[in-house]
Amino acid sequence: MQIVSTIAGLRRILSEWRAQQLRIGFVPTMGNLHDGHLRLMSVAKGDADRVIASIFVNPTQFGVGEDFSAYPRTEQDDQQKLMAIGVDLLFMPEVIEMYLANRHTIISVNALANIHCGLSRPGHFDGVATVVNKFFNIVQPDVAFFGQKDYQQLLVIETMVRDLNIPVDIKSVPIVREIDGLAMSSRNGYLSVEERKCAPMLYQALSRAKDEIMWGNQNFEIIENDAKELLKNNGFLPDYFTICNGENLQPAQIGQHDLVILAAAKLGRTRLIDNIHFISKKQ
Ligand code: AMP
């Protein structure tokens, strides 16, 4: 596996691959890799001739008081995992390689930037959209892979790609979970032993809410409130638990069937997010 930290170095390798007409797959990450990330890598390997992973803890998607400096950085370990899975190239730029001091451009996917996670994390999705856009311009992949774990982020990126005619295929990969249902996340490492025991309740609350809807309950507000109550009773501080239209993340309307339930809740100091996307009625 080649490891490159400069844009110029990356482009030299990429131009050779392009001259050979190889299909290039790209998987952006912030590192501290777990099996969720590695699933993206293996899906990418099955799809593309060459796979590029990036590790970049992007400062512009962290708000004031968030965990940018504390975010786990485990580069040696990550490199071993990527090598073992057969990633061809790892791009690990420093912040100064990615961001000029006098930069002025921000990409904002307006309809999605200020709801759900965007409400509690102002500017977060602008940071995500901008850095992914930059990566797409730097790497120019044929195809890029994103996890459904970050459902709102996935829609932000799909919308940006569509709106700006970016010539990249976006493929989404289902959520990888621990055996007890907890969605894998780099932030799970912040949980204390006690909190880790409670954490799967977030997925259980989502699954119960989904079951209610599948059984025909369309009183979404009651389902949401019951779930928030359940979470509170299990030590969580819910941020939101909301049943949405799976295409645009607006509140679900009765009769809509492409649904996603999005949830974010704090357990101690750790903010966990998860979701379930499903079709509520056989078409
Ligand atoms: P991150 O390093 O958290 O920015 O995540 C990098 C990519 O991995 C994003 O596309 C995430 O959605 C994806 N990802 C993170 N956790 C999981 C998971 N448990 N299952 C599937 N994809 C994931």
PDB file of C-alpha atoms and ligand atoms in Angstrom:
ATOM      1  CA  MET A   1       0.000   0.000   0.000  1.00  0.00           C
ATOM      2  CA  GLN A   2       1.328   3.407  -0.952  1.00  0.00           C
ATOM      3  CA  ILE A   3       0.957   6.203   1.598  1.00  0.00           C
ATOM      4  CA  VAL A   4       0.862   9.772   0.361  1.00  0.00           C
ATOM      5  CA  SER A   5       0.391  13.025   2.245  1.00  0.00           C
ATOM      6  CA  THR A   6       0.562  15.606  -0.555  1.00  0.00           C
ATOM      7  CA  ILE A   7      -1.942  16.407  -3.275  1.00  0.00           C
ATOM      8  CA  ALA A   8       0.847  16.595  -5.878  1.00  0.00           C
ATOM      9  CA  GLY A   9       2.141  13.134  -4.891  1.00  0.00           C
ATOM     10  CA  LEU A  10      -1.337  11.681  -5.037  1.00  0.00           C
ATOM     11  CA  ARG A  11      -1.998  13.162  -8.460  1.00  0.00           C
ATOM     12  CA  ARG A  12       1.200  11.639  -9.885  1.00  0.00           C
ATOM     13  CA  ILE A  13       0.005   8.145  -8.948  1.00  0.00           C
ATOM     14  CA  LEU A  14      -3.554   8.846 -10.056  1.00  0.00           C
ATOM     15  CA  SER A  15      -2.490   9.994 -13.508  1.00  0.00           C
ATOM     16  CA  GLU A  16      -0.673   6.688 -14.050  1.00  0.00           C
ATOM     17  CA  TRP A  17      -3.768   4.757 -13.018  1.00  0.00           C
ATOM     18  CA  ARG A  18      -5.972   6.859 -15.252  1.00  0.00           C
ATOM     19  CA  ALA A  19      -3.639   6.308 -18.199  1.00  0.00           C
ATOM     20  CA  GLN A  20      -4.279   2.594 -17.688  1.00  0.00           C
ATOM     21  CA  GLN A  21      -8.033   3.327 -17.636  1.00  0.00           C
ATOM     22  CA  LEU A  22      -8.423   1.819 -14.183  1.00  0.00           C
ATOM     23  CA  ARG A  23     -11.663   2.392 -12.278  1.00  0.00           C
ATOM     24  CA  ILE A  24     -10.818   4.311  -9.121  1.00  0.00           C
ATOM     25  CA  GLY A  25     -12.796   3.876  -5.891  1.00  0.00           C
ATOM     26  CA  PHE A  26     -12.508   6.281  -2.969  1.00  0.00           C
ATOM     27  CA  VAL A  27     -13.384   5.852   0.721  1.00  0.00           C
ATOM     28  CA  PRO A  28     -12.980   8.965   2.889  1.00  0.00           C
ATOM     29  CA  THR A  29     -12.638   8.455   6.653  1.00  0.00           C
ATOM     30  CA  MET A  30     -11.440  10.223   9.773  1.00  0.00           C
ATOM     31  CA  GLY A  31      -9.443   7.175  10.857  1.00  0.00           C
ATOM     32  CA  ASN A  32      -9.607   5.112  14.056  1.00  0.00           C
ATOM     33  CA  LEU A  33     -10.813   2.409  11.725  1.00  0.00           C
ATOM     34  CA  HIS A  34     -13.275  -0.274  12.782  1.00  0.00           C
ATOM     35  CA  ASP A  35     -15.152  -2.998  10.922  1.00  0.00           C
ATOM     36  CA  GLY A  36     -17.714  -0.464   9.658  1.00  0.00           C
ATOM     37  CA  HIS A  37     -14.982   1.407   7.804  1.00  0.00           C
ATOM     38  CA  LEU A  38     -13.407  -1.833   6.641  1.00  0.00           C
ATOM     39  CA  ARG A  39     -16.712  -2.983   5.152  1.00  0.00           C
ATOM     40  CA  LEU A  40     -16.648   0.143   2.979  1.00  0.00           C
ATOM     41  CA  MET A  41     -13.132  -0.775   1.874  1.00  0.00           C
ATOM     42  CA  SER A  42     -14.089  -4.320   0.896  1.00  0.00           C
ATOM     43  CA  VAL A  43     -17.170  -3.159  -0.992  1.00  0.00           C
ATOM     44  CA  ALA A  44     -14.907  -0.674  -2.782  1.00  0.00           C
ATOM     45  CA  LYS A  45     -12.431  -3.425  -3.633  1.00  0.00           C
ATOM     46  CA  GLY A  46     -15.210  -5.482  -5.176  1.00  0.00           C
ATOM     47  CA  ASP A  47     -16.257  -2.534  -7.322  1.00  0.00           C
ATOM     48  CA  ALA A  48     -13.102  -0.716  -8.417  1.00  0.00           C
ATOM     49  CA  ASP A  49      -9.690  -1.612  -9.877  1.00  0.00           C
ATOM     50  CA  ARG A  50      -7.861   0.597  -7.398  1.00  0.00           C
ATOM     51  CA  VAL A  51      -9.043   1.725  -3.954  1.00  0.00           C
ATOM     52  CA  ILE A  52      -7.923   4.935  -2.288  1.00  0.00           C
ATOM     53  CA  ALA A  53      -8.747   5.512   1.378  1.00  0.00           C
ATOM     54  CA  SER A  54      -8.230   8.838   3.086  1.00  0.00           C
ATOM     55  CA  ILE A  55      -7.687   9.530   6.753  1.00  0.00           C
ATOM     56  CA  PHE A  56      -8.271  13.160   7.624  1.00  0.00           C
ATOM     57  CA  VAL A  57      -9.783  14.493  10.829  1.00  0.00           C
ATOM     58  CA  ASN A  58     -11.470  17.452   9.215  1.00  0.00           C
ATOM     59  CA  PRO A  59     -11.401  20.472  11.539  1.00  0.00           C
ATOM     60  CA  THR A  60     -14.138  22.357   9.678  1.00  0.00           C
ATOM     61  CA  GLN A  61     -16.825  19.821  10.552  1.00  0.00           C
ATOM     62  CA  PHE A  62     -16.222  20.129  14.308  1.00  0.00           C
ATOM     63  CA  GLY A  63     -17.934  22.902  16.243  1.00  0.00           C
ATOM     64  CA  VAL A  64     -16.531  24.905  19.144  1.00  0.00           C
ATOM     65  CA  GLY A  65     -16.290  22.661  22.220  1.00  0.00           C
ATOM     66  CA  GLU A  66     -16.560  19.459  20.153  1.00  0.00           C
ATOM     67  CA  ASP A  67     -13.991  16.664  20.189  1.00  0.00           C
ATOM     68  CA  PHE A  68     -11.640  17.711  17.342  1.00  0.00           C
ATOM     69  CA  SER A  69      -8.447  17.592  19.420  1.00  0.00           C
ATOM     70  CA  ALA A  70      -9.560  14.544  21.416  1.00  0.00           C
ATOM     71  CA  TYR A  71     -10.716  12.630  18.310  1.00  0.00           C
ATOM     72  CA  PRO A  72      -8.867   9.282  18.399  1.00  0.00           C
ATOM     73  CA  ARG A  73      -5.853   9.192  16.081  1.00  0.00           C
ATOM     74  CA  THR A  74      -4.549   5.657  15.590  1.00  0.00           C
ATOM     75  CA  GLU A  75      -2.562   5.930  12.396  1.00  0.00           C
ATOM     76  CA  GLN A  76      -0.239   2.906  12.759  1.00  0.00           C
ATOM     77  CA  ASP A  77      -3.113   0.612  13.555  1.00  0.00           C
ATOM     78  CA  ASP A  78      -5.211   2.046  10.734  1.00  0.00           C
ATOM     79  CA  GLN A  79      -2.415   1.534   8.213  1.00  0.00           C
ATOM     80  CA  GLN A  80      -2.089  -2.142   9.214  1.00  0.00           C
ATOM     81  CA  LYS A  81      -5.824  -2.687   8.767  1.00  0.00           C
ATOM     82  CA  LEU A  82      -5.918  -0.991   5.378  1.00  0.00           C
ATOM     83  CA  MET A  83      -2.905  -2.950   4.197  1.00  0.00           C
ATOM     84  CA  ALA A  84      -4.432  -6.230   5.358  1.00  0.00           C
ATOM     85  CA  ILE A  85      -7.638  -5.568   3.460  1.00  0.00           C
ATOM     86  CA  GLY A  86      -5.775  -4.678   0.262  1.00  0.00           C
ATOM     87  CA  VAL A  87      -6.326  -0.918  -0.059  1.00  0.00           C
ATOM     88  CA  ASP A  88      -3.959   0.363  -2.764  1.00  0.00           C
ATOM     89  CA  LEU A  89      -3.317   3.892  -1.584  1.00  0.00           C
ATOM     90  CA  LEU A  90      -3.775   5.807   1.644  1.00  0.00           C
ATOM     91  CA  PHE A  91      -4.037   9.586   1.435  1.00  0.00           C
ATOM     92  CA  MET A  92      -3.237  11.221   4.775  1.00  0.00           C
ATOM     93  CA  PRO A  93      -2.920  14.983   4.272  1.00  0.00           C
ATOM     94  CA  GLU A  94      -2.082  17.443   7.036  1.00  0.00           C
ATOM     95  CA  VAL A  95      -4.583  20.224   7.697  1.00  0.00           C
ATOM     96  CA  ILE A  96      -2.332  22.787   5.943  1.00  0.00           C
ATOM     97  CA  GLU A  97      -2.276  20.634   2.796  1.00  0.00           C
ATOM     98  CA  MET A  98      -6.087  20.724   2.657  1.00  0.00           C
ATOM     99  CA  TYR A  99      -6.890  24.259   3.799  1.00  0.00           C
ATOM    100  CA  LEU A 100      -5.300  27.508   2.684  1.00  0.00           C
ATOM    101  CA  ALA A 101      -5.302  30.218   5.326  1.00  0.00           C
ATOM    102  CA  ASN A 102      -7.113  32.565   2.934  1.00  0.00           C
ATOM    103  CA  ARG A 103      -9.864  30.215   1.797  1.00  0.00           C
ATOM    104  CA  HIS A 104     -13.311  31.632   1.101  1.00  0.00           C
ATOM    105  CA  THR A 105     -15.515  28.922  -0.380  1.00  0.00           C
ATOM    106  CA  ILE A 106     -18.011  26.851   1.559  1.00  0.00           C
ATOM    107  CA  ILE A 107     -20.401  24.318   0.100  1.00  0.00           C
ATOM    108  CA  SER A 108     -23.767  24.307   1.830  1.00  0.00           C
ATOM    109  CA  VAL A 109     -26.556  21.900   0.977  1.00  0.00           C
ATOM    110  CA  ASN A 110     -29.175  24.215   2.390  1.00  0.00           C
ATOM    111  CA  ALA A 111     -32.270  22.050   2.784  1.00  0.00           C
ATOM    112  CA  LEU A 112     -30.323  19.447   4.747  1.00  0.00           C
ATOM    113  CA  ALA A 113     -27.673  21.479   6.563  1.00  0.00           C
ATOM    114  CA  ASN A 114     -29.824  22.905   9.345  1.00  0.00           C
ATOM    115  CA  ILE A 115     -32.047  20.044  10.450  1.00  0.00           C
ATOM    116  CA  HIS A 116     -31.481  17.073  12.794  1.00  0.00           C
ATOM    117  CA  CYS A 117     -27.719  16.830  13.414  1.00  0.00           C
ATOM    118  CA  GLY A 118     -27.272  20.175  11.661  1.00  0.00           C
ATOM    119  CA  LEU A 119     -29.421  21.871  14.314  1.00  0.00           C
ATOM    120  CA  SER A 120     -27.285  20.698  17.207  1.00  0.00           C
ATOM    121  CA  ARG A 121     -24.052  20.957  15.236  1.00  0.00           C
ATOM    122  CA  PRO A 122     -24.246  24.276  13.330  1.00  0.00           C
ATOM    123  CA  GLY A 123     -21.841  24.313  10.381  1.00  0.00           C
ATOM    124  CA  HIS A 124     -21.129  20.587  10.622  1.00  0.00           C
ATOM    125  CA  PHE A 125     -22.612  19.624   7.267  1.00  0.00           C
ATOM    126  CA  ASP A 126     -21.057  22.632   5.519  1.00  0.00           C
ATOM    127  CA  GLY A 127     -17.713  21.323   6.766  1.00  0.00           C
ATOM    128  CA  VAL A 128     -18.535  17.826   5.535  1.00  0.00           C
ATOM    129  CA  ALA A 129     -19.826  18.949   2.117  1.00  0.00           C
ATOM    130  CA  THR A 130     -16.847  21.250   1.591  1.00  0.00           C
ATOM    131  CA  VAL A 131     -14.195  18.686   2.492  1.00  0.00           C
ATOM    132  CA  VAL A 132     -15.857  15.921   0.462  1.00  0.00           C
ATOM    133  CA  ASN A 133     -16.110  18.277  -2.489  1.00  0.00           C
ATOM    134  CA  LYS A 134     -12.409  19.066  -2.126  1.00  0.00           C
ATOM    135  CA  PHE A 135     -11.558  15.359  -1.927  1.00  0.00           C
ATOM    136  CA  PHE A 136     -13.619  14.691  -5.047  1.00  0.00           C
ATOM    137  CA  ASN A 137     -11.668  17.390  -6.899  1.00  0.00           C
ATOM    138  CA  ILE A 138      -8.339  16.102  -5.616  1.00  0.00           C
ATOM    139  CA  VAL A 139      -8.946  12.385  -6.191  1.00  0.00           C
ATOM    140  CA  GLN A 140     -11.481  12.524  -9.036  1.00  0.00           C
ATOM    141  CA  PRO A 141     -12.662   9.001  -8.292  1.00  0.00           C
ATOM    142  CA  ASP A 142     -15.106   7.119 -10.499  1.00  0.00           C
ATOM    143  CA  VAL A 143     -16.966   5.919  -7.445  1.00  0.00           C
ATOM    144  CA  ALA A 144     -17.013   6.831  -3.747  1.00  0.00           C
ATOM    145  CA  PHE A 145     -18.368   4.880  -0.789  1.00  0.00           C
ATOM    146  CA  PHE A 146     -20.230   6.190   2.253  1.00  0.00           C
ATOM    147  CA  GLY A 147     -21.873   4.445   5.196  1.00  0.00           C
ATOM    148  CA  GLN A 148     -25.610   4.530   5.876  1.00  0.00           C
ATOM    149  CA  LYS A 149     -24.608   4.970   9.524  1.00  0.00           C
ATOM    150  CA  ASP A 150     -24.388   8.695   8.756  1.00  0.00           C
ATOM    151  CA  TYR A 151     -27.666   8.842   6.867  1.00  0.00           C
ATOM    152  CA  GLN A 152     -28.025  12.617   6.813  1.00  0.00           C
ATOM    153  CA  GLN A 153     -24.411  12.969   5.669  1.00  0.00           C
ATOM    154  CA  LEU A 154     -25.075  10.475   2.876  1.00  0.00           C
ATOM    155  CA  LEU A 155     -28.046  12.539   1.643  1.00  0.00           C
ATOM    156  CA  VAL A 156     -25.993  15.745   1.873  1.00  0.00           C
ATOM    157  CA  ILE A 157     -23.333  14.196  -0.349  1.00  0.00           C
ATOM    158  CA  GLU A 158     -25.775  12.647  -2.814  1.00  0.00           C
ATOM    159  CA  THR A 159     -27.561  15.999  -3.102  1.00  0.00           C
ATOM    160  CA  MET A 160     -24.314  17.929  -3.569  1.00  0.00           C
ATOM    161  CA  VAL A 161     -23.162  15.511  -6.286  1.00  0.00           C
ATOM    162  CA  ARG A 162     -26.488  15.785  -8.094  1.00  0.00           C
ATOM    163  CA  ASP A 163     -26.814  19.565  -7.759  1.00  0.00           C
ATOM    164  CA  LEU A 164     -23.240  20.321  -8.816  1.00  0.00           C
ATOM    165  CA  ASN A 165     -23.008  17.643 -11.553  1.00  0.00           C
ATOM    166  CA  ILE A 166     -19.977  16.079  -9.924  1.00  0.00           C
ATOM    167  CA  PRO A 167     -19.005  13.061 -12.039  1.00  0.00           C
ATOM    168  CA  VAL A 168     -18.753  10.570  -9.160  1.00  0.00           C
ATOM    169  CA  ASP A 169     -20.981   7.578  -8.495  1.00  0.00           C
ATOM    170  CA  ILE A 170     -22.016   7.498  -4.830  1.00  0.00           C
ATOM    171  CA  LYS A 171     -22.527   4.049  -3.335  1.00  0.00           C
ATOM    172  CA  SER A 172     -23.927   3.556   0.127  1.00  0.00           C
ATOM    173  CA  VAL A 173     -23.046   0.695   2.448  1.00  0.00           C
ATOM    174  CA  PRO A 174     -25.351  -0.697   5.184  1.00  0.00           C
ATOM    175  CA  ILE A 175     -24.586  -0.060   8.854  1.00  0.00           C
ATOM    176  CA  VAL A 176     -22.186  -2.505  10.506  1.00  0.00           C
ATOM    177  CA  ARG A 177     -23.188  -3.260  14.083  1.00  0.00           C
ATOM    178  CA  GLU A 178     -21.685  -4.927  17.124  1.00  0.00           C
ATOM    179  CA  ILE A 179     -23.296  -8.238  18.129  1.00  0.00           C
ATOM    180  CA  ASP A 180     -25.550  -6.411  20.612  1.00  0.00           C
ATOM    181  CA  GLY A 181     -26.799  -4.028  17.922  1.00  0.00           C
ATOM    182  CA  LEU A 182     -24.728  -0.941  18.707  1.00  0.00           C
ATOM    183  CA  ALA A 183     -23.685   0.733  15.455  1.00  0.00           C
ATOM    184  CA  MET A 184     -19.912   0.684  15.179  1.00  0.00           C
ATOM    185  CA  SER A 185     -18.412   4.138  15.616  1.00  0.00           C
ATOM    186  CA  SER A 186     -15.065   5.654  16.468  1.00  0.00           C
ATOM    187  CA  ARG A 187     -16.840   7.493  19.285  1.00  0.00           C
ATOM    188  CA  ASN A 188     -17.914   4.229  21.005  1.00  0.00           C
ATOM    189  CA  GLY A 189     -14.415   4.173  22.478  1.00  0.00           C
ATOM    190  CA  TYR A 190     -15.349   7.192  24.632  1.00  0.00           C
ATOM    191  CA  LEU A 191     -18.002   5.134  26.500  1.00  0.00           C
ATOM    192  CA  SER A 192     -17.326   3.923  30.031  1.00  0.00           C
ATOM    193  CA  VAL A 193     -17.947   0.235  30.775  1.00  0.00           C
ATOM    194  CA  GLU A 194     -21.356   1.093  32.252  1.00  0.00           C
ATOM    195  CA  GLU A 195     -22.313   3.352  29.353  1.00  0.00           C
ATOM    196  CA  ARG A 196     -21.234   0.696  26.860  1.00  0.00           C
ATOM    197  CA  LYS A 197     -23.738  -1.697  28.480  1.00  0.00           C
ATOM    198  CA  CYS A 198     -26.593   0.825  27.991  1.00  0.00           C
ATOM    199  CA  ALA A 199     -25.551   1.933  24.490  1.00  0.00           C
ATOM    200  CA  PRO A 200     -27.393  -0.805  22.478  1.00  0.00           C
ATOM    201  CA  MET A 201     -30.681   0.669  23.791  1.00  0.00           C
ATOM    202  CA  LEU A 202     -30.431   3.303  21.063  1.00  0.00           C
ATOM    203  CA  TYR A 203     -30.774   0.637  18.368  1.00  0.00           C
ATOM    204  CA  GLN A 204     -33.435  -1.172  20.418  1.00  0.00           C
ATOM    205  CA  ALA A 205     -35.490   2.030  20.583  1.00  0.00           C
ATOM    206  CA  LEU A 206     -35.147   2.445  16.816  1.00  0.00           C
ATOM    207  CA  SER A 207     -36.117  -1.185  16.201  1.00  0.00           C
ATOM    208  CA  ARG A 208     -39.173  -0.906  18.463  1.00  0.00           C
ATOM    209  CA  ALA A 209     -40.304   2.249  16.699  1.00  0.00           C
ATOM    210  CA  LYS A 210     -39.871   0.562  13.333  1.00  0.00           C
ATOM    211  CA  ASP A 211     -41.889  -2.460  14.533  1.00  0.00           C
ATOM    212  CA  GLU A 212     -44.701  -0.164  15.699  1.00  0.00           C
ATOM    213  CA  ILE A 213     -44.886   1.398  12.251  1.00  0.00           C
ATOM    214  CA  MET A 214     -44.722  -1.984  10.521  1.00  0.00           C
ATOM    215  CA  TRP A 215     -47.666  -3.138  12.695  1.00  0.00           C
ATOM    216  CA  GLY A 216     -49.655  -0.199  11.343  1.00  0.00           C
ATOM    217  CA  ASN A 217     -49.252   2.467  14.017  1.00  0.00           C
ATOM    218  CA  GLN A 218     -49.107   5.782  12.169  1.00  0.00           C
ATOM    219  CA  ASN A 219     -49.132   8.040  15.198  1.00  0.00           C
ATOM    220  CA  PHE A 220     -45.553   9.091  14.665  1.00  0.00           C
ATOM    221  CA  GLU A 221     -45.496  11.695  17.418  1.00  0.00           C
ATOM    222  CA  ILE A 222     -46.480   9.178  20.086  1.00  0.00           C
ATOM    223  CA  ILE A 223     -43.937   6.658  18.788  1.00  0.00           C
ATOM    224  CA  GLU A 224     -41.205   9.325  18.897  1.00  0.00           C
ATOM    225  CA  ASN A 225     -42.148  10.471  22.399  1.00  0.00           C
ATOM    226  CA  ASP A 226     -42.280   6.892  23.718  1.00  0.00           C
ATOM    227  CA  ALA A 227     -38.815   6.245  22.285  1.00  0.00           C
ATOM    228  CA  LYS A 228     -37.376   9.398  23.865  1.00  0.00           C
ATOM    229  CA  GLU A 229     -38.908   8.367  27.189  1.00  0.00           C
ATOM    230  CA  LEU A 230     -37.379   4.897  26.878  1.00  0.00           C
ATOM    231  CA  LEU A 231     -33.987   6.441  26.169  1.00  0.00           C
ATOM    232  CA  LYS A 232     -34.229   8.851  29.098  1.00  0.00           C
ATOM    233  CA  ASN A 233     -35.172   5.975  31.400  1.00  0.00           C
ATOM    234  CA  ASN A 234     -32.005   4.208  30.291  1.00  0.00           C
ATOM    235  CA  GLY A 235     -29.620   7.035  31.016  1.00  0.00           C
ATOM    236  CA  PHE A 236     -29.587   8.808  27.643  1.00  0.00           C
ATOM    237  CA  LEU A 237     -30.127  12.473  26.987  1.00  0.00           C
ATOM    238  CA  PRO A 238     -31.960  12.347  23.646  1.00  0.00           C
ATOM    239  CA  ASP A 239     -31.161  15.092  21.149  1.00  0.00           C
ATOM    240  CA  TYR A 240     -33.701  13.990  18.542  1.00  0.00           C
ATOM    241  CA  PHE A 241     -35.615  10.851  17.647  1.00  0.00           C
ATOM    242  CA  THR A 242     -37.552  11.522  14.513  1.00  0.00           C
ATOM    243  CA  ILE A 243     -39.480   9.578  11.890  1.00  0.00           C
ATOM    244  CA  CYS A 244     -38.704  11.078   8.500  1.00  0.00           C
ATOM    245  CA  ASN A 245     -39.273  10.750   4.819  1.00  0.00           C
ATOM    246  CA  GLY A 246     -36.272   8.681   3.694  1.00  0.00           C
ATOM    247  CA  GLU A 247     -35.673  10.846   0.626  1.00  0.00           C
ATOM    248  CA  ASN A 248     -35.633  14.364   2.043  1.00  0.00           C
ATOM    249  CA  LEU A 249     -35.549  13.953   5.871  1.00  0.00           C
ATOM    250  CA  GLN A 250     -38.699  16.044   6.326  1.00  0.00           C
ATOM    251  CA  PRO A 251     -41.168  14.775   8.964  1.00  0.00           C
ATOM    252  CA  ALA A 252     -42.868  11.635   7.654  1.00  0.00           C
ATOM    253  CA  GLN A 253     -46.465  12.030   6.513  1.00  0.00           C
ATOM    254  CA  ILE A 254     -49.109   9.358   6.895  1.00  0.00           C
ATOM    255  CA  GLY A 255     -49.173   7.241   3.761  1.00  0.00           C
ATOM    256  CA  GLN A 256     -45.463   7.660   2.989  1.00  0.00           C
ATOM    257  CA  HIS A 257     -43.579   4.376   2.925  1.00  0.00           C
ATOM    258  CA  ASP A 258     -39.901   5.190   2.350  1.00  0.00           C
ATOM    259  CA  LEU A 259     -39.076   6.036   5.960  1.00  0.00           C
ATOM    260  CA  VAL A 260     -35.985   6.577   8.036  1.00  0.00           C
ATOM    261  CA  ILE A 261     -35.957   6.948  11.800  1.00  0.00           C
ATOM    262  CA  LEU A 262     -33.037   9.128  12.833  1.00  0.00           C
ATOM    263  CA  ALA A 263     -31.784   9.288  16.387  1.00  0.00           C
ATOM    264  CA  ALA A 264     -29.067  11.131  18.265  1.00  0.00           C
ATOM    265  CA  ALA A 265     -28.580  10.952  22.006  1.00  0.00           C
ATOM    266  CA  LYS A 266     -25.891  11.635  24.546  1.00  0.00           C
ATOM    267  CA  LEU A 267     -24.755   8.935  26.886  1.00  0.00           C
ATOM    268  CA  GLY A 268     -22.583  10.673  29.439  1.00  0.00           C
ATOM    269  CA  ARG A 269     -20.325  12.864  27.312  1.00  0.00           C
ATOM    270  CA  THR A 270     -20.577  10.728  24.206  1.00  0.00           C
ATOM    271  CA  ARG A 271     -22.984  11.688  21.434  1.00  0.00           C
ATOM    272  CA  LEU A 272     -24.229   8.605  19.587  1.00  0.00           C
ATOM    273  CA  ILE A 273     -26.177   8.616  16.331  1.00  0.00           C
ATOM    274  CA  ASP A 274     -27.995   5.785  14.608  1.00  0.00           C
ATOM    275  CA  ASN A 275     -30.875   5.206  12.220  1.00  0.00           C
ATOM    276  CA  ILE A 276     -33.104   2.631  10.563  1.00  0.00           C
ATOM    277  CA  HIS A 277     -34.161   3.047   6.947  1.00  0.00           C
ATOM    278  CA  PHE A 278     -37.034   0.890   5.751  1.00  0.00           C
ATOM    279  CA  ILE A 279     -40.045   0.634   3.491  1.00  0.00           C
ATOM    280  CA  SER A 280     -43.149   0.497   5.673  1.00  0.00           C
ATOM    281  CA  LYS A 281     -45.417  -1.288   3.246  1.00  0.00           C
ATOM    282  CA  LYS A 282     -44.754  -3.896   0.562  1.00  0.00           C
ATOM    283  CA  GLN A 283     -44.979  -2.075  -2.791  1.00  0.00           C
TER     284      GLN A 283
HETATM  285  P1  AMP B   1     -15.902   8.530   9.795  1.00  0.00           P
HETATM  286  O1  AMP B   1     -14.509   8.039   9.927  1.00  0.00           O
HETATM  287  O2  AMP B   1     -16.701   8.421  11.048  1.00  0.00           O
HETATM  288  O3  AMP B   1     -15.990   9.878   9.129  1.00  0.00           O
HETATM  289  O4  AMP B   1     -16.630   7.518   8.791  1.00  0.00           O
HETATM  290  C1  AMP B   1     -16.110   7.295   7.503  1.00  0.00           C
HETATM  291  C2  AMP B   1     -17.136   6.533   6.694  1.00  0.00           C
HETATM  292  O5  AMP B   1     -17.410   5.290   7.341  1.00  0.00           O
HETATM  293  C3  AMP B   1     -18.481   7.270   6.574  1.00  0.00           C
HETATM  294  O6  AMP B   1     -18.983   7.095   5.252  1.00  0.00           O
HETATM  295  C4  AMP B   1     -19.324   6.575   7.597  1.00  0.00           C
HETATM  296  O7  AMP B   1     -20.711   6.637   7.308  1.00  0.00           O
HETATM  297  C5  AMP B   1     -18.810   5.153   7.483  1.00  0.00           C
HETATM  298  N1  AMP B   1     -19.120   4.386   8.695  1.00  0.00           N
HETATM  299  C6  AMP B   1     -18.801   4.706   9.978  1.00  0.00           C
HETATM  300  N2  AMP B   1     -19.292   3.799  10.831  1.00  0.00           N
HETATM  301  C7  AMP B   1     -19.949   2.888  10.083  1.00  0.00           C
HETATM  302  C8  AMP B   1     -20.691   1.699  10.385  1.00  0.00           C
HETATM  303  N3  AMP B   1     -20.871   1.265  11.629  1.00  0.00           N
HETATM  304  N4  AMP B   1     -21.230   1.009   9.352  1.00  0.00           N
HETATM  305  C9  AMP B   1     -21.073   1.440   8.077  1.00  0.00           C
HETATM  306  N5  AMP B   1     -20.384   2.546   7.729  1.00  0.00           N
HETATM  307  C10 AMP B   1     -19.843   3.258   8.709  1.00  0.00           C
END
